[in-house]
mmCIF file with all atom_site columns, C-alpha atoms in Angstrom:
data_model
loop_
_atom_site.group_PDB
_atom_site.id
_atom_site.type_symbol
_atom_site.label_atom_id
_atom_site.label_alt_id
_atom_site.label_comp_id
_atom_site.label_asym_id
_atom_site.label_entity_id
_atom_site.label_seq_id
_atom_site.pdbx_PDB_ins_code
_atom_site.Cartn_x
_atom_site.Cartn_y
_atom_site.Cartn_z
_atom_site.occupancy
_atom_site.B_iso_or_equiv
_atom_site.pdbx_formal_charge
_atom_site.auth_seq_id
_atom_site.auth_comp_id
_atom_site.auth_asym_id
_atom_site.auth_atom_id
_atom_site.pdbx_PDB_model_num
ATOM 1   C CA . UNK A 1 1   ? -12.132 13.864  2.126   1.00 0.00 ? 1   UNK A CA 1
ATOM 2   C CA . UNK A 1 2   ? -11.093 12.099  -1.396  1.00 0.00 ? 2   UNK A CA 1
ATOM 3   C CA . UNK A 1 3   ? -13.306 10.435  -3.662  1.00 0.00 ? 3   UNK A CA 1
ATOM 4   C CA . UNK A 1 4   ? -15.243 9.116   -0.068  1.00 0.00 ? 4   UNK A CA 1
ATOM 5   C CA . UNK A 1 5   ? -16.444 12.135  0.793   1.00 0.00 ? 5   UNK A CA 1
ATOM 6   C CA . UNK A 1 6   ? -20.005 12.006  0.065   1.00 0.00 ? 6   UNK A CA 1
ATOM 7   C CA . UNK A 1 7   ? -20.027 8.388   0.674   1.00 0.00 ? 7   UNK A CA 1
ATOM 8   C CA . UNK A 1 8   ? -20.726 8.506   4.675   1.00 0.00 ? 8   UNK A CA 1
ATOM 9   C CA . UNK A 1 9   ? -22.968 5.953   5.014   1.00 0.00 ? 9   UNK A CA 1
ATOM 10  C CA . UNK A 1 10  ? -21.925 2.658   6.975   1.00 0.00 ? 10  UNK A CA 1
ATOM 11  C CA . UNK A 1 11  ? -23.791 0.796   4.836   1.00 0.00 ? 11  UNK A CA 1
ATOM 12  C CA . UNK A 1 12  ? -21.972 1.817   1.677   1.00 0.00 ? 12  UNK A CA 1
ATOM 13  C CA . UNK A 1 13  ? -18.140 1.884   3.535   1.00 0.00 ? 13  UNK A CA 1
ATOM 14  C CA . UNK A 1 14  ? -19.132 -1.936  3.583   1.00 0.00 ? 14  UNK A CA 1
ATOM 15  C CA . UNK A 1 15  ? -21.224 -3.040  0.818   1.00 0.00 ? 15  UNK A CA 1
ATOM 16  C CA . UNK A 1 16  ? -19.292 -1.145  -2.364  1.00 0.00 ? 16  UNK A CA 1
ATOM 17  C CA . UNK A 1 17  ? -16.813 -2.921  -4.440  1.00 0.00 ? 17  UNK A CA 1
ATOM 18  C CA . UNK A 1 18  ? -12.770 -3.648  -5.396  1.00 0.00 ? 18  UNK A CA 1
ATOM 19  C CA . UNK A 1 19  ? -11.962 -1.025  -2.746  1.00 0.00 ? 19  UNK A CA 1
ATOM 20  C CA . UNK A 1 20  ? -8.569  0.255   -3.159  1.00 0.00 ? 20  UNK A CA 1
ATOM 21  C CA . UNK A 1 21  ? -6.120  2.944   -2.588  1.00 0.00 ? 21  UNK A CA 1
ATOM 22  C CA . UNK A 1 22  ? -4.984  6.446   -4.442  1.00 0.00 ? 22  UNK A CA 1
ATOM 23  C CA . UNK A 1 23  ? -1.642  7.713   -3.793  1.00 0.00 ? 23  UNK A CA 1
ATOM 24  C CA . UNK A 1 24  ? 0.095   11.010  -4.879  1.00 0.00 ? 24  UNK A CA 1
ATOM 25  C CA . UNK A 1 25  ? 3.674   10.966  -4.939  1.00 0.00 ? 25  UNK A CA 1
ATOM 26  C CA . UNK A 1 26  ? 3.652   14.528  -5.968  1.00 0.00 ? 26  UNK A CA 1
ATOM 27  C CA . UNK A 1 27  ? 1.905   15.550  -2.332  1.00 0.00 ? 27  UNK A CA 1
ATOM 28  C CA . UNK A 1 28  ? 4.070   13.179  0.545   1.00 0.00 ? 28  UNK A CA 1
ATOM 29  C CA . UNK A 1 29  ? 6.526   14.294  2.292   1.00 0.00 ? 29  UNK A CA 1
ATOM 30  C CA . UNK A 1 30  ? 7.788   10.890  4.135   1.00 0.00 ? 30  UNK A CA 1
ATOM 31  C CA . UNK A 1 31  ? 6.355   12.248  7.294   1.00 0.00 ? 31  UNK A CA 1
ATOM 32  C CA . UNK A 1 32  ? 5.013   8.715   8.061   1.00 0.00 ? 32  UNK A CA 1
ATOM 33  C CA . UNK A 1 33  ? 2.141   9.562   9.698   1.00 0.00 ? 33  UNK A CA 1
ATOM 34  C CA . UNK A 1 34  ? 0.009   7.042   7.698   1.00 0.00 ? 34  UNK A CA 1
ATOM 35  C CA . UNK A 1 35  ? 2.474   4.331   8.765   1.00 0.00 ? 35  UNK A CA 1
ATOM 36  C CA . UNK A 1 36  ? 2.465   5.403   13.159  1.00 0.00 ? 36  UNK A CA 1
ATOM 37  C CA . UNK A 1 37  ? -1.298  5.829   12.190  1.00 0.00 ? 37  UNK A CA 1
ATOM 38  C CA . UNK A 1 38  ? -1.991  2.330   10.988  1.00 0.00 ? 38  UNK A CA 1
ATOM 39  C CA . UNK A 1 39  ? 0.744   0.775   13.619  1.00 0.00 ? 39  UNK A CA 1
ATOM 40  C CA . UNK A 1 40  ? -1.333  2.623   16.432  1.00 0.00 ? 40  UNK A CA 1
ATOM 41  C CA . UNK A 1 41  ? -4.660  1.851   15.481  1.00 0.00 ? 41  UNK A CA 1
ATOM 42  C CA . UNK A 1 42  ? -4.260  -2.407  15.066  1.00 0.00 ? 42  UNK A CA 1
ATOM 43  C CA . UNK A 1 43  ? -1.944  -1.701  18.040  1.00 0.00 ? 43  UNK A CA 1
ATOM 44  C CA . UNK A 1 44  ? 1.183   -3.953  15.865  1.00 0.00 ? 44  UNK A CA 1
ATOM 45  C CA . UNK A 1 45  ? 3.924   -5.050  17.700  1.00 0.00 ? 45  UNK A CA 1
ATOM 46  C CA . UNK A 1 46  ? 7.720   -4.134  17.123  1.00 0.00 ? 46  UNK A CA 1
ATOM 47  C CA . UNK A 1 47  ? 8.189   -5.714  13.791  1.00 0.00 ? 47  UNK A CA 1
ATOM 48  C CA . UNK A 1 48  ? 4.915   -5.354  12.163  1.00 0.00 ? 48  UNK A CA 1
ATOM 49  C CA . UNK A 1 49  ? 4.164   -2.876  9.861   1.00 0.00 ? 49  UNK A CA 1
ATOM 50  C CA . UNK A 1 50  ? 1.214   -3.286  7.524   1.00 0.00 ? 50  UNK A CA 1
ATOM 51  C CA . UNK A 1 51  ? 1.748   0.107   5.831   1.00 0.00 ? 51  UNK A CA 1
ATOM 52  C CA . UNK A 1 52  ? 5.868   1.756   4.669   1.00 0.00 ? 52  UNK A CA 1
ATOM 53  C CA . UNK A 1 53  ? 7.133   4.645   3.644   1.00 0.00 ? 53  UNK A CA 1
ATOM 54  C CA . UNK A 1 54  ? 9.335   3.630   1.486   1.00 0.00 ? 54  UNK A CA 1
ATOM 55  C CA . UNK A 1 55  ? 12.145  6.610   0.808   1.00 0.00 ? 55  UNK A CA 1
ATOM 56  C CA . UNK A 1 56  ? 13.772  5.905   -2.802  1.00 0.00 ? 56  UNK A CA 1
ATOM 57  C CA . UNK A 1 57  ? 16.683  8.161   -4.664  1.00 0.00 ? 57  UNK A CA 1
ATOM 58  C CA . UNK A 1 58  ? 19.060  7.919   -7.274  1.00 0.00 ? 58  UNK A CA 1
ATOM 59  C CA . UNK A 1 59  ? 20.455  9.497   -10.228 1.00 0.00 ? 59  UNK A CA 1
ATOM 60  C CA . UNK A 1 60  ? 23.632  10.180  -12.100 1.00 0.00 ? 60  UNK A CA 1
ATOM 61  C CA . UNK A 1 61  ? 26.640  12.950  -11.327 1.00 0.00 ? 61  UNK A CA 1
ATOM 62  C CA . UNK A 1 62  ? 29.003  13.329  -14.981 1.00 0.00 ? 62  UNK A CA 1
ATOM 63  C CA . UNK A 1 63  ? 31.794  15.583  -15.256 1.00 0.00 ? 63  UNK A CA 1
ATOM 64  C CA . UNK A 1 64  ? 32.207  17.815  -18.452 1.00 0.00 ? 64  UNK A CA 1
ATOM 65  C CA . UNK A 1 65  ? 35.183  20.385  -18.923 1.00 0.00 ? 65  UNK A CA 1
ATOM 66  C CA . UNK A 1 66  ? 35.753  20.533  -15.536 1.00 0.00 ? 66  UNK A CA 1
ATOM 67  C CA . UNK A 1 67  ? 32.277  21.056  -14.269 1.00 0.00 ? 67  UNK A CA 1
ATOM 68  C CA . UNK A 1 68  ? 29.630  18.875  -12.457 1.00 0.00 ? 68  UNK A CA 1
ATOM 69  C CA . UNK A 1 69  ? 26.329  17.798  -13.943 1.00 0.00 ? 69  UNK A CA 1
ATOM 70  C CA . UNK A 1 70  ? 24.491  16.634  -11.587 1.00 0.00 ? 70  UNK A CA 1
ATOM 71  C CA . UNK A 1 71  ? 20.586  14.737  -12.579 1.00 0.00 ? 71  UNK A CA 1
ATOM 72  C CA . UNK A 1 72  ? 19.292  12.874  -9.506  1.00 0.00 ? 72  UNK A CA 1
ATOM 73  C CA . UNK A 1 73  ? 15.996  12.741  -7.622  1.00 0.00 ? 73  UNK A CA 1
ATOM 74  C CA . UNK A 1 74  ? 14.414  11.862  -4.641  1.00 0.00 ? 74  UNK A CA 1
ATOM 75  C CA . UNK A 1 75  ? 10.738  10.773  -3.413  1.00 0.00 ? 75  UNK A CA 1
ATOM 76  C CA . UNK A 1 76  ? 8.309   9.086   -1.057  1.00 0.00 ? 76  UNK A CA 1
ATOM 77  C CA . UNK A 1 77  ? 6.248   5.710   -1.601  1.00 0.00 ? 77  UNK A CA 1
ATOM 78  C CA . UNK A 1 78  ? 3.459   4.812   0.776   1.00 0.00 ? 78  UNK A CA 1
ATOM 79  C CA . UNK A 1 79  ? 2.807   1.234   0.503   1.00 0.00 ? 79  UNK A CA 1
ATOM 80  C CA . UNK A 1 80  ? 0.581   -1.273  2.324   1.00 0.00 ? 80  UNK A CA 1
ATOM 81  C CA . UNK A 1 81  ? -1.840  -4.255  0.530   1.00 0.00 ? 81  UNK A CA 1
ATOM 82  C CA . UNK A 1 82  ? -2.865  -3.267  -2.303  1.00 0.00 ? 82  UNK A CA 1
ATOM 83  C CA . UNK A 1 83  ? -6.130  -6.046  -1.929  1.00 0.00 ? 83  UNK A CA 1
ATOM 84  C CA . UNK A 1 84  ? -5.086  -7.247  -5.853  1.00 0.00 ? 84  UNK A CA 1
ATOM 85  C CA . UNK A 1 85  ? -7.472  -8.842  -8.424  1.00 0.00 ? 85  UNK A CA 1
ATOM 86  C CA . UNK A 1 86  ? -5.049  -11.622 -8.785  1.00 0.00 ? 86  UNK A CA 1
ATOM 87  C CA . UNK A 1 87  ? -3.750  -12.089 -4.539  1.00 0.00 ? 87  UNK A CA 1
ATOM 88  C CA . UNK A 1 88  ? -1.035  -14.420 -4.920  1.00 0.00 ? 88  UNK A CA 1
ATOM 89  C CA . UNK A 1 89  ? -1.412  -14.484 -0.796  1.00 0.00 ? 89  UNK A CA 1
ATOM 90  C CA . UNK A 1 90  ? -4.627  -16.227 -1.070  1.00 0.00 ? 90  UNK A CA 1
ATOM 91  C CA . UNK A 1 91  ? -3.476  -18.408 -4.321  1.00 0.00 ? 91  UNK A CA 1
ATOM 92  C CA . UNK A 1 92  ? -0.664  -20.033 -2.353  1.00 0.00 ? 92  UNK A CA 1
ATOM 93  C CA . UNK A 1 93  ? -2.135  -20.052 1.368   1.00 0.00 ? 93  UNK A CA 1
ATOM 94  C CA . UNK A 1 94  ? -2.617  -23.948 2.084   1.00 0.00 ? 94  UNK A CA 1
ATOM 95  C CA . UNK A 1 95  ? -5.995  -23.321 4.766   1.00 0.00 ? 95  UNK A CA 1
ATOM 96  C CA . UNK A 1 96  ? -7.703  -21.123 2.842   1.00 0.00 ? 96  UNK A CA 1
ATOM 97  C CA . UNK A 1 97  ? -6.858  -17.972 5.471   1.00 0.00 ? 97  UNK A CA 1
ATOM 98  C CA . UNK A 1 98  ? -6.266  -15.328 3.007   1.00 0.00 ? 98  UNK A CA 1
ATOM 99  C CA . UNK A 1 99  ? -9.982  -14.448 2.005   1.00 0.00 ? 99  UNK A CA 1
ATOM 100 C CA . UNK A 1 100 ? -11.464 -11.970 0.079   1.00 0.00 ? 100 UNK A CA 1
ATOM 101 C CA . UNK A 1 101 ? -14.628 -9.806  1.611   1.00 0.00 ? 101 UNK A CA 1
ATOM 102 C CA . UNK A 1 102 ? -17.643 -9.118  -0.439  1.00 0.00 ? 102 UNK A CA 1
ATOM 103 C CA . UNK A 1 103 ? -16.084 -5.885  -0.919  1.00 0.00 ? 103 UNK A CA 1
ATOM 104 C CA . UNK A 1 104 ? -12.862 -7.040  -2.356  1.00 0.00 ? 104 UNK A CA 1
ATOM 105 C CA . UNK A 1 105 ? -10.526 -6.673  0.430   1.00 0.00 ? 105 UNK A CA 1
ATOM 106 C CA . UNK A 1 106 ? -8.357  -9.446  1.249   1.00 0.00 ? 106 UNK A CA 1
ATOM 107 C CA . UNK A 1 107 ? -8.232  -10.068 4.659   1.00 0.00 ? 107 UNK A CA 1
ATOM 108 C CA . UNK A 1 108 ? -6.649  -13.381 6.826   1.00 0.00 ? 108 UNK A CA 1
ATOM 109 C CA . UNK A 1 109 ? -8.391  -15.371 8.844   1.00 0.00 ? 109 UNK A CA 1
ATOM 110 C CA . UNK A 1 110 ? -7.373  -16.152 11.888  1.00 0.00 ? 110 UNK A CA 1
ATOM 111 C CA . UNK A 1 111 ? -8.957  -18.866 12.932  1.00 0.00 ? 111 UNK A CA 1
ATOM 112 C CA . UNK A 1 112 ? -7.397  -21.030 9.653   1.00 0.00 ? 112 UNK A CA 1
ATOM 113 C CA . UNK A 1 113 ? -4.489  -19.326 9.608   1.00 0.00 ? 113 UNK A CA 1
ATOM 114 C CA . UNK A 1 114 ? -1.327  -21.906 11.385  1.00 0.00 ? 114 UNK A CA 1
ATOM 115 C CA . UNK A 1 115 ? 1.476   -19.191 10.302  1.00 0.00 ? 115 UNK A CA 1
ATOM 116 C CA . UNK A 1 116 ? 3.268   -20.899 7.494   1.00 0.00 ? 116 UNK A CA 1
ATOM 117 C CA . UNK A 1 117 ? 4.301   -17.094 5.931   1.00 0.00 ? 117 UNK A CA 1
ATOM 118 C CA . UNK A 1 118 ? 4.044   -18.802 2.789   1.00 0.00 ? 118 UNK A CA 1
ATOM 119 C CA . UNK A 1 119 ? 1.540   -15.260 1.541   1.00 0.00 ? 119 UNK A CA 1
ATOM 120 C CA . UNK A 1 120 ? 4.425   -13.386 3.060   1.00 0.00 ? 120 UNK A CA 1
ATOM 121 C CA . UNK A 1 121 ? 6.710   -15.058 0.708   1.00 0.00 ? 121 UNK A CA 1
ATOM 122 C CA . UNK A 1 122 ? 4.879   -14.820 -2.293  1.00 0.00 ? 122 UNK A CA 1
ATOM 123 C CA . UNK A 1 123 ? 3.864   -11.045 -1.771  1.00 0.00 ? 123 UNK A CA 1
ATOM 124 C CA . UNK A 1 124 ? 6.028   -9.001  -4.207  1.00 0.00 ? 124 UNK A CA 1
ATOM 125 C CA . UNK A 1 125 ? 4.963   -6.014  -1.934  1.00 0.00 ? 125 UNK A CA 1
ATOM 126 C CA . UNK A 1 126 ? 5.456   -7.691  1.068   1.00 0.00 ? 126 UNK A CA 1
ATOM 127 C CA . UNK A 1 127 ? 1.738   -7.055  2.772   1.00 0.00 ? 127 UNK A CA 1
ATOM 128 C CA . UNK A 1 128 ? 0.977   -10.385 4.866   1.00 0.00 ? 128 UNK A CA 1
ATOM 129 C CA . UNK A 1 129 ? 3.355   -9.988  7.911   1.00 0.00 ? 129 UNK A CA 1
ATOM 130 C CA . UNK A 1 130 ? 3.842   -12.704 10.537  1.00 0.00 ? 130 UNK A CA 1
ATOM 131 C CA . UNK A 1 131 ? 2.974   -11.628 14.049  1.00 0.00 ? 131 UNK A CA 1
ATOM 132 C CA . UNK A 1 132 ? 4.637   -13.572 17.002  1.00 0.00 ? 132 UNK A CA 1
ATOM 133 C CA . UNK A 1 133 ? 2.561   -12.643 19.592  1.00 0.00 ? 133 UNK A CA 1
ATOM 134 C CA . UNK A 1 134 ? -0.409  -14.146 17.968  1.00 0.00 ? 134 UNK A CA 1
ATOM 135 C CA . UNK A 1 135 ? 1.549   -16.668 16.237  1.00 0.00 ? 135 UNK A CA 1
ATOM 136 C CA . UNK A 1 136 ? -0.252  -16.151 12.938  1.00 0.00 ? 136 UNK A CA 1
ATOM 137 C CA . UNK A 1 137 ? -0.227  -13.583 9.483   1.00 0.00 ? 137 UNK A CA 1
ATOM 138 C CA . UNK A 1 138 ? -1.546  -10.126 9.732   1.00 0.00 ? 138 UNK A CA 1
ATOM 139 C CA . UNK A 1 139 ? -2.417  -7.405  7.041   1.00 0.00 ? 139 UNK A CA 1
ATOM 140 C CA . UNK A 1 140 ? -4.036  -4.170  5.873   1.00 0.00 ? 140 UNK A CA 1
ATOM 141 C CA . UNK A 1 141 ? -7.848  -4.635  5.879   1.00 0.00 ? 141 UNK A CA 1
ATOM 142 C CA . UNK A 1 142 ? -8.483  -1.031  4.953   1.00 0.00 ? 142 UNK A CA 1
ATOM 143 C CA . UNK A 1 143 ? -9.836  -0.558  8.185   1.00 0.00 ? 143 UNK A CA 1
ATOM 144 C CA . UNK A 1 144 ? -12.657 -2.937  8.315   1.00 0.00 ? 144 UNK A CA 1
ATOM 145 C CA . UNK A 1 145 ? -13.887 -1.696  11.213  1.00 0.00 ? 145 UNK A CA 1
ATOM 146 C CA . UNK A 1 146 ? -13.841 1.767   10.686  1.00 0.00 ? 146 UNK A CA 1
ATOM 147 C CA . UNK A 1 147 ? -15.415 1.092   7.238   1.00 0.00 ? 147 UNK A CA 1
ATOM 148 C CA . UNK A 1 148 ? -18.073 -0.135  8.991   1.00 0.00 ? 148 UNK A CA 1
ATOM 149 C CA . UNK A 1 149 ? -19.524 2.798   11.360  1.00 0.00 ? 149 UNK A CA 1
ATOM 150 C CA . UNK A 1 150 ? -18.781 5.203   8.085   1.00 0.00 ? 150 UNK A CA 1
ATOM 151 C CA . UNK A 1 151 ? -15.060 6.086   9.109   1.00 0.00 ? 151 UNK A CA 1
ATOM 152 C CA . UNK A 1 152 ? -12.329 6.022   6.367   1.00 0.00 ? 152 UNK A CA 1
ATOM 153 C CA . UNK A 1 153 ? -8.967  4.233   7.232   1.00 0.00 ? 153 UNK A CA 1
ATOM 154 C CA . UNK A 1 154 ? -6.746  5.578   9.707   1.00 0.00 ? 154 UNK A CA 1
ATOM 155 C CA . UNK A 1 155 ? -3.746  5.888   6.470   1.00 0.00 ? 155 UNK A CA 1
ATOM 156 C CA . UNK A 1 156 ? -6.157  8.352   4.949   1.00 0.00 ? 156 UNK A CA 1
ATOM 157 C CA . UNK A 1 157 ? -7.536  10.137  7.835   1.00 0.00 ? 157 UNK A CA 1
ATOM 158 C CA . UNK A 1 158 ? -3.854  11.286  9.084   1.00 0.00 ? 158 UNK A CA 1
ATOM 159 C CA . UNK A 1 159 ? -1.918  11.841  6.554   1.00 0.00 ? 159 UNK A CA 1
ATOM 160 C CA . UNK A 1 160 ? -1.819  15.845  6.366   1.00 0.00 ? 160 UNK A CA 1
ATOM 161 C CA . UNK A 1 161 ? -0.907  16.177  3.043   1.00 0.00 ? 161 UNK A CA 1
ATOM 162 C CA . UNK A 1 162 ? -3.853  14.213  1.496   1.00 0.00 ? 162 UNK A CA 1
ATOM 163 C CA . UNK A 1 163 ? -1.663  12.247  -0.043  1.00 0.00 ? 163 UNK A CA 1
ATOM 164 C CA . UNK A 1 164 ? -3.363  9.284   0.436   1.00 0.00 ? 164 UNK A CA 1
ATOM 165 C CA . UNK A 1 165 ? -7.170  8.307   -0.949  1.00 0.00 ? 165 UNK A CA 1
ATOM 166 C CA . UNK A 1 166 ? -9.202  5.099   -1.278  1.00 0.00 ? 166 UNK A CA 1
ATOM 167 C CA . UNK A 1 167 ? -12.228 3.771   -2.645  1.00 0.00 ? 167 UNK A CA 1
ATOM 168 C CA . UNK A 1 168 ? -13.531 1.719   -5.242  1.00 0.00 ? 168 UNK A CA 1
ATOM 169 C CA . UNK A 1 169 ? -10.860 1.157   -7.559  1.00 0.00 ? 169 UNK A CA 1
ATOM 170 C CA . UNK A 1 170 ? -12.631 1.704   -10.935 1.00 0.00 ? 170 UNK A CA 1
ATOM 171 C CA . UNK A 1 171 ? -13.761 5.471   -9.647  1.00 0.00 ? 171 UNK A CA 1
ATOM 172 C CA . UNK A 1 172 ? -10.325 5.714   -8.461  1.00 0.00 ? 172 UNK A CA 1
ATOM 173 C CA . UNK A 1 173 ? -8.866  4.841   -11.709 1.00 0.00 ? 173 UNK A CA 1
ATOM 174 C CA . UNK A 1 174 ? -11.732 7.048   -13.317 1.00 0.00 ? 174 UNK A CA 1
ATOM 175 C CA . UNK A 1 175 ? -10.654 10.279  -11.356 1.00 0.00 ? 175 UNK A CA 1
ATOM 176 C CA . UNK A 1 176 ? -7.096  9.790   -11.105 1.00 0.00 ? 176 UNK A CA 1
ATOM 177 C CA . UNK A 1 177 ? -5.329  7.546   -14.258 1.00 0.00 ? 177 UNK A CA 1
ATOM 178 C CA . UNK A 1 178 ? -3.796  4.126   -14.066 1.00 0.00 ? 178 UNK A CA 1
ATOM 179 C CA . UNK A 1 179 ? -0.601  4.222   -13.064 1.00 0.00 ? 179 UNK A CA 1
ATOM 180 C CA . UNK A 1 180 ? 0.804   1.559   -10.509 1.00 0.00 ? 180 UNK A CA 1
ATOM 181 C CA . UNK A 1 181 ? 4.136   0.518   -11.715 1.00 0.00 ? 181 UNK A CA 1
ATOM 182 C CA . UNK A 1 182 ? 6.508   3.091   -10.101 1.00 0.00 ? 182 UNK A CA 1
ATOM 183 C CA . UNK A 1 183 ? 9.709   2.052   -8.567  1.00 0.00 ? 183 UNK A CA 1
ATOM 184 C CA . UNK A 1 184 ? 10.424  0.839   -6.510  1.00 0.00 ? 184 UNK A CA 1
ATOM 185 C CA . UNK A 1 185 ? 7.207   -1.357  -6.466  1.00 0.00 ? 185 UNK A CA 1
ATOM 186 C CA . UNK A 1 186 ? 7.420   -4.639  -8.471  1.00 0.00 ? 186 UNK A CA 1
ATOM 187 C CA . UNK A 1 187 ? 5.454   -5.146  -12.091 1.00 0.00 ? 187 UNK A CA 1
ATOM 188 C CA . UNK A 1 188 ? 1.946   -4.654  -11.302 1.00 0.00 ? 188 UNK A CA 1
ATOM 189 C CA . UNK A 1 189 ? 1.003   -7.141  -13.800 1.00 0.00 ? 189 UNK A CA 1
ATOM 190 C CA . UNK A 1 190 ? 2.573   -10.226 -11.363 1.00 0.00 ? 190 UNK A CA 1
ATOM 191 C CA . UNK A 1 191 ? -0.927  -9.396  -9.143  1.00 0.00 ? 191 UNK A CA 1
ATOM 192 C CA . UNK A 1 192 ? -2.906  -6.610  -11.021 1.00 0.00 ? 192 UNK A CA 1
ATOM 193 C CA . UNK A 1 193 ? -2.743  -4.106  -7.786  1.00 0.00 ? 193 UNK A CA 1
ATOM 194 C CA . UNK A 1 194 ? -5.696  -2.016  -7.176  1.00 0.00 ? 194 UNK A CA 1
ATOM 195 C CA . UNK A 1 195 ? -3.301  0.503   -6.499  1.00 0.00 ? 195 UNK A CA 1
ATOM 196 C CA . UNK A 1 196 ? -3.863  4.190   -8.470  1.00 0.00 ? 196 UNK A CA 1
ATOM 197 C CA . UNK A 1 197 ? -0.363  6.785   -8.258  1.00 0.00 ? 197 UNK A CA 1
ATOM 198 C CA . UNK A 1 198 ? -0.360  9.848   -9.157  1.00 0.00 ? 198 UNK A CA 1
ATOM 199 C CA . UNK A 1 199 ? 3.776   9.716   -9.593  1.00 0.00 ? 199 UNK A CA 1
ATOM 200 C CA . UNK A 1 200 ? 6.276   12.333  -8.578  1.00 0.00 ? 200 UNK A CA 1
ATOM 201 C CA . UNK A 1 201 ? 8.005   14.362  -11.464 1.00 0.00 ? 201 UNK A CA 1
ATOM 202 C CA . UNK A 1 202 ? 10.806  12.244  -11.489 1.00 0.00 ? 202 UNK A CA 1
ATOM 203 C CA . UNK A 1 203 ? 9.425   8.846   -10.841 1.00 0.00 ? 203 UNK A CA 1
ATOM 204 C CA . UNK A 1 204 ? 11.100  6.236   -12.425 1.00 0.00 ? 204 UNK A CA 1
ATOM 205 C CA . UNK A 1 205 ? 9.494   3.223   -13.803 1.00 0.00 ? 205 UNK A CA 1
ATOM 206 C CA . UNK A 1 206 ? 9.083   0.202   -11.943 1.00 0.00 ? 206 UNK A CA 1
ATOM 207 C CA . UNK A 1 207 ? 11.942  -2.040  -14.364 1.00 0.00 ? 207 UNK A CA 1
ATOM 208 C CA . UNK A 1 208 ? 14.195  1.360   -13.271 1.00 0.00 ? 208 UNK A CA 1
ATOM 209 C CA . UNK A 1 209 ? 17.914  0.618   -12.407 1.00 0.00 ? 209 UNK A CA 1
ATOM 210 C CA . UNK A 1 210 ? 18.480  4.098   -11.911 1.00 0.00 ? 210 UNK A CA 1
ATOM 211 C CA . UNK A 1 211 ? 17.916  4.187   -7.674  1.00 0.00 ? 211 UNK A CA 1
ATOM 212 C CA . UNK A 1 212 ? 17.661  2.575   -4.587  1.00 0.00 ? 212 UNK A CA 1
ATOM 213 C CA . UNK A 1 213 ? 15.872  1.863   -1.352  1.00 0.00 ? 213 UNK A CA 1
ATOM 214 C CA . UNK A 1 214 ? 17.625  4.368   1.109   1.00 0.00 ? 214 UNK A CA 1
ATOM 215 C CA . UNK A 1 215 ? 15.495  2.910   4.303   1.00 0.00 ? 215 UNK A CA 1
ATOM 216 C CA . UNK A 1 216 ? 15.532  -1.017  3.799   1.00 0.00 ? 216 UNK A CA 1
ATOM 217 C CA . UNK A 1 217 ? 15.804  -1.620  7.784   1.00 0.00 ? 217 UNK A CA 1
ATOM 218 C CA . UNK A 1 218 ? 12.731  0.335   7.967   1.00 0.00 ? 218 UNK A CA 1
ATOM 219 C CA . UNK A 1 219 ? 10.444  -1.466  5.201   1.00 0.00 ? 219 UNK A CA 1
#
């Protein structure tokens, strides 16, 4: 599936380069199924969710003459780490936890990390997430693991739209465009995502006033 596809050696899910992701905006429906898919695979507690749907709307309703004009829209944002050229999560983490794979995915140590959430903190997308039960920071490795016997992540794999894709980011950006700064996601330039969207027909830039979360309880 994706840009993987022909890519189904283990060795290559693990030895490429600057892995990222490819979404479509055009394609999700805010089913979600990436997001039960990644919380059921790493098995996260109540809490912890390493990839959102985020669900974002807005728009303007005038009245002319006595009529309604209505110009609003609606769409979906999947979201998890976006394993950035410039992390800010492993520029401020005081142990040296959040670490960077040979492939380019950021990834926390456990064994340095002593739960300080200062990478949650700094995160303008919110990736590192403090688990309780372990007492320490999880994230999004783009399925190491799976990577690793030839599988692609579990976000890809169930989404039924295809909405999702991933692989390394400069083929992604090839294939697809550059596009990352779509509200409501923050200026891409803060941590240079690696992060390609193709965006919905009304997508809104990411300095956009014109919406708003609608499911902040959920993200």
């Amino acid at each position: 599936m994706g840009i993987m596809t022909d890519k189904d050696s283990a060795s290559y899910a693990v030895a490429g380069g600057n892995y990222g992701f490819h979404f479509d905006q055009e394609l999700c429906t805010g089913c979600k199924a990436c997001q039960i898919a990644c919380k059921d695979k790493h098995d996260l507690p109540i809490g912890v969710n390493w990839r959102r749907v985020v669900e974002y709307a807005g728009g303007t309703t005038t009245m002319s003459d006595g009529a309604f004009s209505m110009n609003v829209f609606a769409y979906y944002t999947s979201i998890s780490c976006n394993h950035c050229e410039d992390a800010i999560c492993m520029q401020v983490c005081p142990t040296t936890a959040m670490s960077r794979r040979e492939d380019g995915t950021v990834y926390v140590d456990s064994s340095k990390c002593v739960g300080c959430r200062y990478c949650e903190w700094a995160c303008a997308y919110g990736a590192p997430q403090f688990n309780a039960e372990e007492g320490h920071m999880s994230k999004c490795d783009l399925c190491y693991d799976y990577r690793s016997t030839g599988q692609e992540p579990a976000c890809v794999t169930a989404c039924p739209s295809r909405a999702l894709d991933w692989g390394p980011i400069d083929d992604l950006r090839a294939q697809f465009g550059t596009e990352d700064g779509i509200a409501p996601l923050p200026d891409p330039s803060i941590t240079k995502p690696r992060l390609v969207i193709h965006p919905h027909k009304d997508a809104q830039p990411w300095n956009s006033a014109n919406g708003e979360i609608l499911n902040p309880k959920e993200i």
